[in-house]
Amino acid sequence: MAPPWPPPAWASPRVGGLRVPSGVSEPPRDFHEAQGAGGKSQQGWIWDPESPEDDDRKVRRREKNRVAAQRSRKKQTQKADKLHEEYECLEQENTMLRREIGKLTEELKHLTEALKEHEKMCPLLLCPLNFVPVPPRPDPVAGCLPR
């Protein structure tokens, strides 16, 4: 992983793949001199192989990541737009259905009043021979309407 740019004050400079420890002025001549006996680092030198290929790989990876992030953001925006359109359609449908409920409720009131007026003067209901007591019926629509 490359250090942030510009490097912080505590970061040590690099010399040929080696990170230079603080307080040391002359770098080792090669990896083996930096490692010393038994593979341990001398004078705090740390082998840090960062080659141009690694830098190219990082650049390609960052570019791929940037493109993937753009694609993800675009997909998220499209999904939000689609949801907004669906919301608008449902709102319009809801408004239309509420209007229809209002019209049907008014029609029900009108027809109920017309039936009551008709029952007052209906010859079939007034004839004593056809008279059959009818218990009052609950309004079947009242339970379905929103309050």
Backbone as ProteinMPNN parsed JSONL, in Angstrom:
{"seq_chain_A": "MAPPWPPPAWASPRVGGLRVPSGVSEPPRDFHEAQGAGGKSQQGWIWDPESPEDDDRKVRRREKNRVAAQRSRKKQTQKADKLHEEYECLEQENTMLRREIGKLTEELKHLTEALKEHEKMCPLLLCPLNFVPVPPRPDPVAGCLPR", "coords_chain_A": {"N_chain_A": [[0.843, -1.167, 0.0], [0.652, 2.138, -0.912], [2.113, 5.084, 0.535], [0.216, 7.892, 1.838], [-0.216, 10.847, -0.166], [0.856, 14.176, 0.065], [3.641, 12.498, 1.658], [3.418, 11.833, 5.183], [5.096, 13.619, 7.863], [6.387, 11.826, 9.533], [6.989, 9.683, 7.957], [9.418, 7.583, 6.493], [11.988, 8.064, 4.016], [12.418, 6.3, 0.842], [14.808, 4.009, -0.457], [15.798, 2.397, -3.167], [13.821, 0.262, -2.833], [14.043, -0.141, -0.155], [13.109, 0.971, 3.061], [14.21, 3.812, 4.592], [15.561, 4.065, 7.766], [15.09, 6.397, 10.473], [17.712, 8.629, 11.369], [19.809, 7.351, 10.072], [22.253, 7.668, 7.645], [23.495, 6.564, 5.367], [22.496, 4.284, 2.922], [22.146, 0.626, 2.765], [24.073, -1.409, 0.487], [22.802, -3.511, -0.882], [20.055, -5.903, -0.748], [20.877, -8.091, 0.859], [22.879, -7.033, 2.475], [21.296, -5.285, 3.933], [19.749, -7.101, 5.304], [21.522, -8.647, 6.872], [23.149, -10.969, 9.18], [21.484, -14.051, 9.691], [19.081, -13.167, 8.637], [17.98, -11.021, 9.882], [17.145, -7.588, 10.168], [19.49, -4.954, 9.817], [20.419, -2.032, 11.586], [17.829, -1.049, 11.56], [16.79, -1.107, 8.973], [14.258, -1.78, 6.654], [12.983, -4.111, 4.467], [11.171, -3.242, 1.741], [9.574, -3.981, -0.818], [8.677, -2.133, -3.379], [7.838, -1.823, -6.496], [7.891, -0.455, -9.877], [6.006, -1.972, -11.252], [4.301, -2.703, -9.207], [3.275, -0.213, -8.588], [1.94, 0.36, -10.998], [0.039, -1.66, -10.936], [-1.409, -0.88, -8.692], [-2.45, 1.538, -9.623], [-4.065, 0.608, -11.715], [-5.839, -0.963, -10.232], [-7.026, 0.981, -8.604], [-8.285, 2.507, -10.576], [-10.085, 0.609, -11.595], [-11.61, 0.263, -9.311], [-12.654, 2.84, -9.002], [-14.254, 3.023, -11.308], [-16.046, 0.944, -10.781], [-17.265, 1.967, -8.485], [-18.526, 4.233, -9.562], [-20.317, 2.951, -11.279], [-21.863, 1.599, -9.399], [-22.981, 3.758, -7.959], [-24.481, 4.922, -10.023], [-26.311, 2.872, -10.566], [-27.649, 2.791, -8.128], [-28.825, 5.332, -8.149], [-30.52, 5.059, -10.365], [-32.243, 3.106, -9.371], [-33.434, 4.517, -7.267], [-34.728, 6.521, -8.751], [-36.553, 4.961, -10.187], [-38.121, 3.958, -8.083], [-39.211, 6.378, -7.212], [-40.773, 7.124, -9.429], [-42.592, 4.995, -9.386], [-43.805, 5.522, -6.945], [-45.053, 7.984, -7.532], [-46.937, 7.135, -9.47], [-48.503, 5.403, -7.907], [-49.533, 7.228, -6.076], [-51.135, 8.813, -7.749], [-52.974, 6.878, -8.596], [-54.121, 6.255, -6.136], [-55.367, 8.703, -5.493], [-57.238, 8.827, -7.583], [-58.794, 6.558, -6.979], [-59.823, 7.316, -4.49], [-61.454, 9.448, -5.251], [-63.313, 8.035, -6.793], [-64.463, 6.456, -4.792], [-65.709, 8.468, -3.319], [-67.624, 9.372, -5.228], [-69.149, 7.025, -5.575], [-70.128, 6.711, -2.99], [-71.767, 8.949, -2.767], [-73.618, 8.281, -4.765], [-74.717, 6.003, -3.602], [-75.974, 7.125, -1.346], [-77.9, 8.707, -2.642], [-79.419, 6.735, -4.028], [-80.318, 5.24, -1.855], [-81.952, 7.096, -0.539], [-83.833, 7.461, -2.568], [-84.972, 4.907, -2.623], [-86.142, 4.781, -0.065], [-88.076, 6.783, -0.305], [-89.623, 5.652, -2.308], [-90.541, 3.337, -1.035], [-92.383, 4.389, 0.723], [-94.634, 4.938, -0.815], [-95.128, 2.686, -2.363], [-97.241, 0.487, -4.065], [-97.249, -2.271, -3.817], [-96.056, -2.761, -1.38], [-97.861, -1.487, 0.269], [-100.196, -2.961, 0.129], [-102.232, -5.05, 2.089], [-102.28, -7.825, 1.821], [-99.886, -8.605, 0.705], [-98.152, -7.988, 2.618], [-95.354, -8.573, 4.367], [-93.508, -8.758, 7.197], [-90.415, -7.214, 7.278], [-87.302, -7.524, 8.615], [-85.111, -4.89, 9.804], [-82.345, -4.186, 7.752], [-78.775, -4.365, 8.041], [-76.554, -1.881, 6.83], [-74.833, -2.891, 4.055], [-72.679, -1.742, 2.779], [-71.584, 0.129, 4.428], [-69.722, -0.939, 6.234], [-67.522, -1.311, 4.617], [-66.511, 1.07, 3.772], [-63.98, 3.669, 4.047], [-63.185, 5.458, 7.053]], "CA_chain_A": [[0.0, 0.0, 0.0], [1.484, 3.333, -1.032], [1.821, 6.083, 1.571], [-0.594, 9.006, 1.329], [0.582, 11.893, -0.791], [2.28, 14.038, 0.324], [3.859, 11.615, 2.794], [3.47, 12.545, 6.457], [6.436, 13.961, 8.34], [7.001, 10.663, 10.196], [7.323, 8.642, 6.976], [10.828, 7.601, 6.107], [12.174, 7.977, 2.563], [12.753, 4.976, 0.305], [15.996, 3.922, -1.294], [15.887, 1.105, -3.857], [12.967, -0.765, -2.249], [14.258, -0.185, 1.285], [12.668, 2.141, 3.782], [15.366, 4.32, 5.333], [15.212, 4.408, 9.141], [15.542, 7.726, 10.872], [19.035, 8.667, 11.991], [20.8, 6.633, 9.258], [22.515, 8.509, 6.483], [23.926, 5.818, 4.188], [21.722, 3.059, 2.753], [22.941, -0.563, 2.443], [24.304, -1.557, -0.956], [21.835, -4.441, -1.452], [19.118, -6.529, 0.174], [21.576, -8.956, 1.808], [23.54, -6.183, 3.465], [20.245, -4.76, 4.797], [19.254, -8.186, 6.153], [22.546, -9.049, 7.839], [23.221, -12.391, 9.517], [20.261, -14.645, 10.202], [17.898, -12.588, 8.011], [17.45, -9.896, 10.655], [17.492, -6.297, 9.592], [20.511, -4.193, 10.536], [20.231, -0.588, 11.704], [16.431, -0.673, 11.362], [16.377, -1.113, 7.568], [13.134, -2.692, 6.409], [12.824, -4.376, 3.039], [9.82, -2.868, 1.325], [9.676, -4.036, -2.285], [7.675, -1.403, -4.159], [8.4, -1.66, -7.836], [6.985, 0.238, -10.806], [4.891, -2.868, -11.569], [3.357, -2.581, -8.101], [2.604, 1.07, -8.751], [1.005, 0.216, -12.12], [-1.043, -2.514, -10.46], [-2.23, -0.05, -7.812], [-3.176, 2.503, -10.454], [-5.137, -0.137, -12.404], [-6.823, -1.362, -9.231], [-7.77, 2.189, -8.23], [-9.148, 2.867, -11.702], [-11.185, -0.362, -11.597], [-12.447, 0.559, -8.155], [-13.36, 4.082, -9.313], [-15.295, 2.701, -12.293], [-17.057, 0.141, -10.085], [-18.007, 2.871, -7.601], [-19.407, 5.033, -10.423], [-21.377, 2.057, -11.734], [-22.727, 1.358, -8.242], [-23.752, 4.977, -7.694], [-25.455, 5.085, -11.116], [-27.343, 1.867, -10.351], [-28.414, 3.24, -6.967], [-29.627, 6.471, -8.595], [-31.582, 4.536, -11.222], [-33.2, 2.425, -8.502], [-34.178, 5.567, -6.561], [-35.612, 7.149, -9.743], [-37.633, 4.013, -10.473], [-39.001, 3.964, -6.912], [-39.934, 7.65, -7.201], [-41.805, 7.029, -10.464], [-43.614, 4.072, -8.888], [-44.51, 6.266, -5.896], [-45.935, 8.961, -8.186], [-48.05, 6.398, -10.083], [-49.382, 4.924, -6.842], [-50.23, 8.394, -5.525], [-52.195, 9.176, -8.702], [-53.995, 5.833, -8.53], [-54.795, 6.425, -4.85], [-56.246, 9.874, -5.624], [-58.34, 8.447, -8.463], [-59.665, 5.626, -6.262], [-60.541, 8.075, -3.455], [-62.538, 10.178, -5.954], [-64.344, 7.053, -7.16], [-65.161, 6.107, -3.55], [-66.605, 9.592, -3.024], [-68.753, 9.347, -6.171], [-69.992, 5.864, -5.273], [-70.805, 6.984, -1.722], [-72.859, 9.877, -3.092], [-74.634, 7.52, -5.503], [-75.381, 5.14, -2.623], [-76.89, 7.971, -0.566], [-79.011, 9.086, -3.523], [-80.268, 5.569, -4.279], [-80.96, 4.869, -0.585], [-83.046, 8.054, -0.354], [-84.87, 7.165, -3.564], [-85.645, 3.675, -2.193], [-86.985, 5.123, 1.085], [-89.234, 7.518, -0.834], [-90.432, 4.713, -3.066], [-91.179, 2.41, -0.098], [-93.514, 5.091, 1.343], [-95.823, 4.943, -1.673], [-95.155, 1.49, -3.218], [-98.525, -0.204, -3.913], [-97.031, -3.654, -3.403], [-95.759, -2.763, 0.046], [-99.027, -0.989, 0.98], [-101.262, -3.961, 0.075], [-102.16, -5.877, 3.292], [-102.069, -9.233, 1.497], [-98.477, -8.828, 0.378], [-97.318, -7.464, 3.686], [-94.518, -9.504, 5.111], [-92.571, -7.9, 7.942], [-89.008, -7.372, 6.901], [-86.465, -6.92, 9.666], [-84.185, -3.904, 9.236], [-81.072, -4.769, 7.297], [-77.615, -3.478, 8.222], [-76.022, -1.345, 5.565], [-73.693, -3.748, 3.69], [-71.559, -0.961, 2.257], [-71.005, 0.986, 5.478], [-68.546, -1.584, 6.818], [-66.407, -1.334, 3.663], [-66.021, 2.42, 3.468], [-63.004, 4.22, 5.004], [-63.793, 6.428, 7.983]], "C_chain_A": [[0.891, 1.233, 0.0], [1.133, 4.322, 0.074], [0.969, 7.196, 0.99], [0.295, 10.095, 0.771], [0.079, 13.237, -0.347], [2.49, 13.184, 1.571], [3.922, 12.418, 4.087], [4.901, 12.738, 6.923], [7.138, 12.756, 8.964], [7.425, 9.584, 9.205], [8.793, 8.747, 6.588], [10.953, 7.476, 4.597], [12.551, 6.565, 2.141], [14.013, 5.075, -0.539], [16.023, 2.52, -1.862], [15.061, 0.004, -3.216], [13.146, -0.899, -0.749], [13.738, 1.099, 1.909], [13.812, 2.564, 4.681], [14.93, 4.668, 6.749], [15.733, 5.791, 9.486], [16.905, 7.634, 11.554], [20.105, 7.942, 11.211], [21.002, 7.431, 7.987], [22.843, 7.706, 5.235], [23.139, 4.521, 4.062], [22.632, 1.861, 2.506], [23.071, -0.682, 0.928], [23.319, -2.511, -1.605], [20.964, -5.042, -0.347], [19.843, -7.335, 1.243], [22.304, -8.146, 2.871], [22.513, -5.616, 4.438], [19.753, -5.827, 5.763], [20.271, -8.594, 7.204], [22.489, -10.537, 8.125], [21.874, -12.847, 10.069], [18.992, -14.014, 9.661], [17.316, -11.43, 8.785], [17.955, -8.601, 10.066], [18.527, -5.586, 10.461], [20.139, -2.719, 10.522], [18.793, -0.154, 11.402], [15.983, -0.619, 9.919], [15.272, -2.146, 7.385], [13.0, -2.858, 4.901], [11.369, -4.149, 2.664], [9.801, -2.831, -0.195], [8.501, -3.358, -2.969], [8.294, -1.124, -5.514], [7.427, -0.872, -8.713], [5.794, -0.64, -11.185], [3.827, -2.796, -10.468], [2.573, -1.278, -8.219], [1.574, 1.005, -9.884], [-0.212, -0.602, -11.687], [-1.992, -1.709, -9.557], [-3.069, 0.944, -8.611], [-4.337, 1.809, -11.163], [-6.241, -0.522, -11.421], [-7.671, -0.16, -8.803], [-8.74, 2.609, -9.326], [-10.353, 1.928, -11.774], [-12.159, -0.063, -10.459], [-13.275, 1.831, -8.403], [-14.521, 3.819, -10.27], [-16.418, 1.895, -11.63], [-17.899, 1.018, -9.159], [-18.972, 3.742, -8.406], [-20.602, 4.201, -10.878], [-22.383, 1.812, -10.596], [-23.587, 2.577, -7.932], [-24.823, 5.197, -8.757], [-26.626, 4.111, -10.929], [-28.244, 2.273, -9.19], [-29.327, 4.409, -7.342], [-30.793, 6.007, -9.462], [-32.664, 3.849, -10.389], [-34.061, 3.448, -7.764], [-35.157, 6.256, -7.514], [-36.814, 6.259, -10.041], [-38.626, 3.982, -9.313], [-39.828, 5.25, -6.852], [-41.061, 7.639, -8.235], [-42.948, 6.128, -10.002], [-44.461, 4.759, -7.812], [-45.507, 7.244, -6.514], [-47.152, 8.275, -8.799], [-49.036, 5.93, -9.019], [-50.154, 6.068, -6.197], [-51.386, 8.803, -6.442], [-53.338, 8.162, -8.647], [-54.805, 5.968, -7.239], [-55.784, 7.59, -4.911], [-57.472, 9.53, -6.466], [-59.323, 7.521, -7.741], [-60.447, 6.341, -5.154], [-61.694, 8.885, -4.08], [-63.683, 9.223, -6.299], [-65.136, 6.627, -5.926], [-66.147, 7.213, -3.19], [-67.836, 9.592, -3.923], [-69.71, 8.203, -5.851], [-70.75, 6.059, -3.958], [-71.981, 7.925, -1.948], [-73.982, 9.151, -3.835], [-75.407, 6.613, -4.556], [-76.377, 5.939, -1.786], [-78.139, 8.316, -1.391], [-79.966, 7.911, -3.732], [-80.988, 5.117, -3.006], [-82.141, 5.792, -0.309], [-84.195, 7.766, -1.324], [-85.657, 5.916, -3.16], [-86.576, 3.965, -1.014], [-88.24, 5.86, 0.632], [-90.183, 6.576, -1.576], [-91.198, 3.777, -2.121], [-92.407, 3.049, 0.557], [-94.785, 4.992, 0.498], [-95.929, 3.71, -2.581], [-96.469, 0.729, -2.999], [-98.329, -1.649, -3.451], [-96.747, -3.731, -1.904], [-96.965, -2.311, 0.868], [-100.169, -2.001, 1.029], [-101.152, -4.881, 1.291], [-101.911, -7.347, 2.982], [-100.595, -9.537, 1.23], [-97.541, -8.424, 1.515], [-96.603, -8.595, 4.424], [-93.525, -8.641, 5.878], [-91.13, -8.231, 7.573], [-88.173, -6.726, 8.0], [-85.497, -5.907, 9.037], [-82.846, -4.565, 8.898], [-79.932, -3.81, 7.611], [-77.105, -3.032, 6.856], [-74.789, -2.141, 5.17], [-72.467, -2.956, 3.231], [-70.849, -0.185, 3.37], [-69.756, 0.374, 6.094], [-67.332, -1.564, 5.909], [-65.79, 0.029, 3.434], [-64.997, 2.882, 4.492], [-63.672, 5.285, 5.868], [-62.977, 7.654, 8.089]], "O_chain_A": [[1.79, 1.35, 0.833], [-0.019, 4.39, 0.503], [0.99, 7.426, -0.219], [1.44, 10.245, 1.197], [-1.137, 13.422, -0.387], [1.626, 13.142, 2.446], [4.416, 13.546, 4.098], [5.815, 12.083, 6.422], [8.366, 12.675, 8.925], [8.15, 8.661, 9.576], [9.331, 9.836, 6.384], [10.108, 6.847, 3.96], [12.95, 5.74, 2.963], [14.256, 6.064, -1.23], [16.244, 1.555, -1.13], [15.563, -1.11, -3.066], [12.456, -1.704, -0.124], [13.906, 2.183, 1.351], [14.328, 1.755, 5.452], [14.023, 5.481, 6.929], [16.682, 6.289, 8.88], [17.197, 6.654, 12.239], [21.25, 7.918, 11.662], [20.038, 7.824, 7.33], [22.497, 8.132, 4.134], [23.114, 3.729, 5.005], [23.773, 2.039, 2.081], [22.269, -0.12, 0.182], [23.016, -2.346, -2.787], [21.123, -4.725, 0.832], [19.471, -7.275, 2.415], [22.339, -8.536, 4.038], [22.798, -5.473, 5.627], [19.383, -5.523, 6.897], [19.889, -8.863, 8.343], [21.848, -11.288, 7.389], [21.214, -12.124, 10.815], [17.911, -14.297, 10.177], [16.273, -10.897, 8.407], [19.061, -8.533, 9.53], [18.447, -5.615, 11.689], [19.597, -2.224, 9.534], [18.567, 0.996, 11.026], [14.888, -0.127, 9.646], [15.356, -3.257, 7.909], [12.915, -1.88, 4.158], [10.462, -4.782, 3.204], [9.989, -1.773, -0.796], [7.438, -3.961, -3.117], [9.176, -0.276, -5.643], [6.278, -0.652, -8.333], [4.697, -0.131, -11.415], [2.627, -2.824, -10.741], [1.366, -1.242, -7.981], [0.469, 1.53, -9.751], [-1.347, -0.274, -12.031], [-3.213, -1.841, -9.648], [-4.243, 1.164, -8.314], [-5.448, 2.335, -11.214], [-7.427, -0.422, -11.736], [-8.888, -0.273, -8.657], [-9.87, 3.013, -9.05], [-11.485, 2.365, -11.983], [-13.376, -0.13, -10.632], [-14.454, 1.886, -8.053], [-15.627, 4.323, -10.074], [-17.597, 2.136, -11.888], [-19.112, 0.831, -9.06], [-20.106, 3.967, -7.982], [-21.741, 4.667, -10.869], [-23.595, 1.819, -10.813], [-24.783, 2.446, -7.674], [-25.94, 5.608, -8.442], [-27.785, 4.483, -11.111], [-29.463, 2.117, -9.261], [-30.474, 4.467, -6.899], [-31.914, 6.495, -9.32], [-33.855, 3.992, -10.666], [-35.274, 3.272, -7.647], [-36.29, 6.546, -7.132], [-37.945, 6.735, -10.136], [-39.837, 3.98, -9.533], [-41.003, 5.22, -6.486], [-42.171, 8.091, -7.954], [-44.12, 6.448, -10.196], [-45.681, 4.596, -7.774], [-46.656, 7.328, -6.081], [-48.272, 8.768, -8.669], [-50.25, 6.039, -9.195], [-51.31, 5.894, -5.813], [-52.483, 9.103, -5.97], [-54.512, 8.531, -8.652], [-56.027, 5.814, -7.248], [-56.913, 7.472, -4.434], [-58.598, 9.889, -6.119], [-60.537, 7.677, -7.872], [-61.606, 6.009, -4.905], [-62.774, 8.988, -3.497], [-64.858, 9.549, -6.125], [-66.352, 6.454, -6.003], [-67.283, 6.938, -2.802], [-68.956, 9.787, -3.451], [-70.928, 8.382, -5.853], [-71.892, 5.617, -3.832], [-73.06, 7.726, -1.391], [-75.16, 9.382, -3.562], [-76.622, 6.468, -4.691], [-77.495, 5.484, -1.545], [-79.269, 8.229, -0.908], [-81.182, 8.072, -3.626], [-82.131, 4.664, -3.065], [-83.207, 5.335, 0.106], [-85.368, 7.82, -0.953], [-86.874, 5.869, -3.335], [-87.69, 3.443, -0.973], [-89.336, 5.594, 1.126], [-91.403, 6.704, -1.472], [-92.361, 3.46, -2.369], [-93.359, 2.352, 0.906], [-95.89, 4.964, 1.04], [-96.757, 3.703, -3.492], [-96.781, 0.361, -1.866], [-99.187, -2.187, -2.751], [-97.164, -4.681, -1.241], [-97.096, -2.694, 2.03], [-101.032, -1.9, 1.901], [-100.084, -5.449, 1.519], [-101.367, -8.056, 3.83], [-100.131, -10.641, 1.516], [-96.318, -8.502, 1.397], [-97.238, -9.46, 5.028], [-92.778, -7.872, 5.273], [-90.714, -9.389, 7.566], [-88.313, -5.536, 8.283], [-85.112, -6.051, 7.877], [-82.311, -5.376, 9.653], [-80.08, -2.596, 7.473], [-77.228, -3.75, 5.863], [-73.781, -2.084, 5.874], [-71.344, -3.457, 3.292], [-69.66, 0.118, 3.265], [-68.824, 1.099, 6.443], [-66.214, -1.779, 6.378], [-64.663, 0.128, 2.951], [-65.106, 2.544, 5.67], [-64.625, 5.934, 5.436], [-63.336, 8.573, 8.824]]}, "name": "protein", "num_of_chains": 1, "seq": "MAPPWPPPAWASPRVGGLRVPSGVSEPPRDFHEAQGAGGKSQQGWIWDPESPEDDDRKVRRREKNRVAAQRSRKKQTQKADKLHEEYECLEQENTMLRREIGKLTEELKHLTEALKEHEKMCPLLLCPLNFVPVPPRPDPVAGCLPR"}
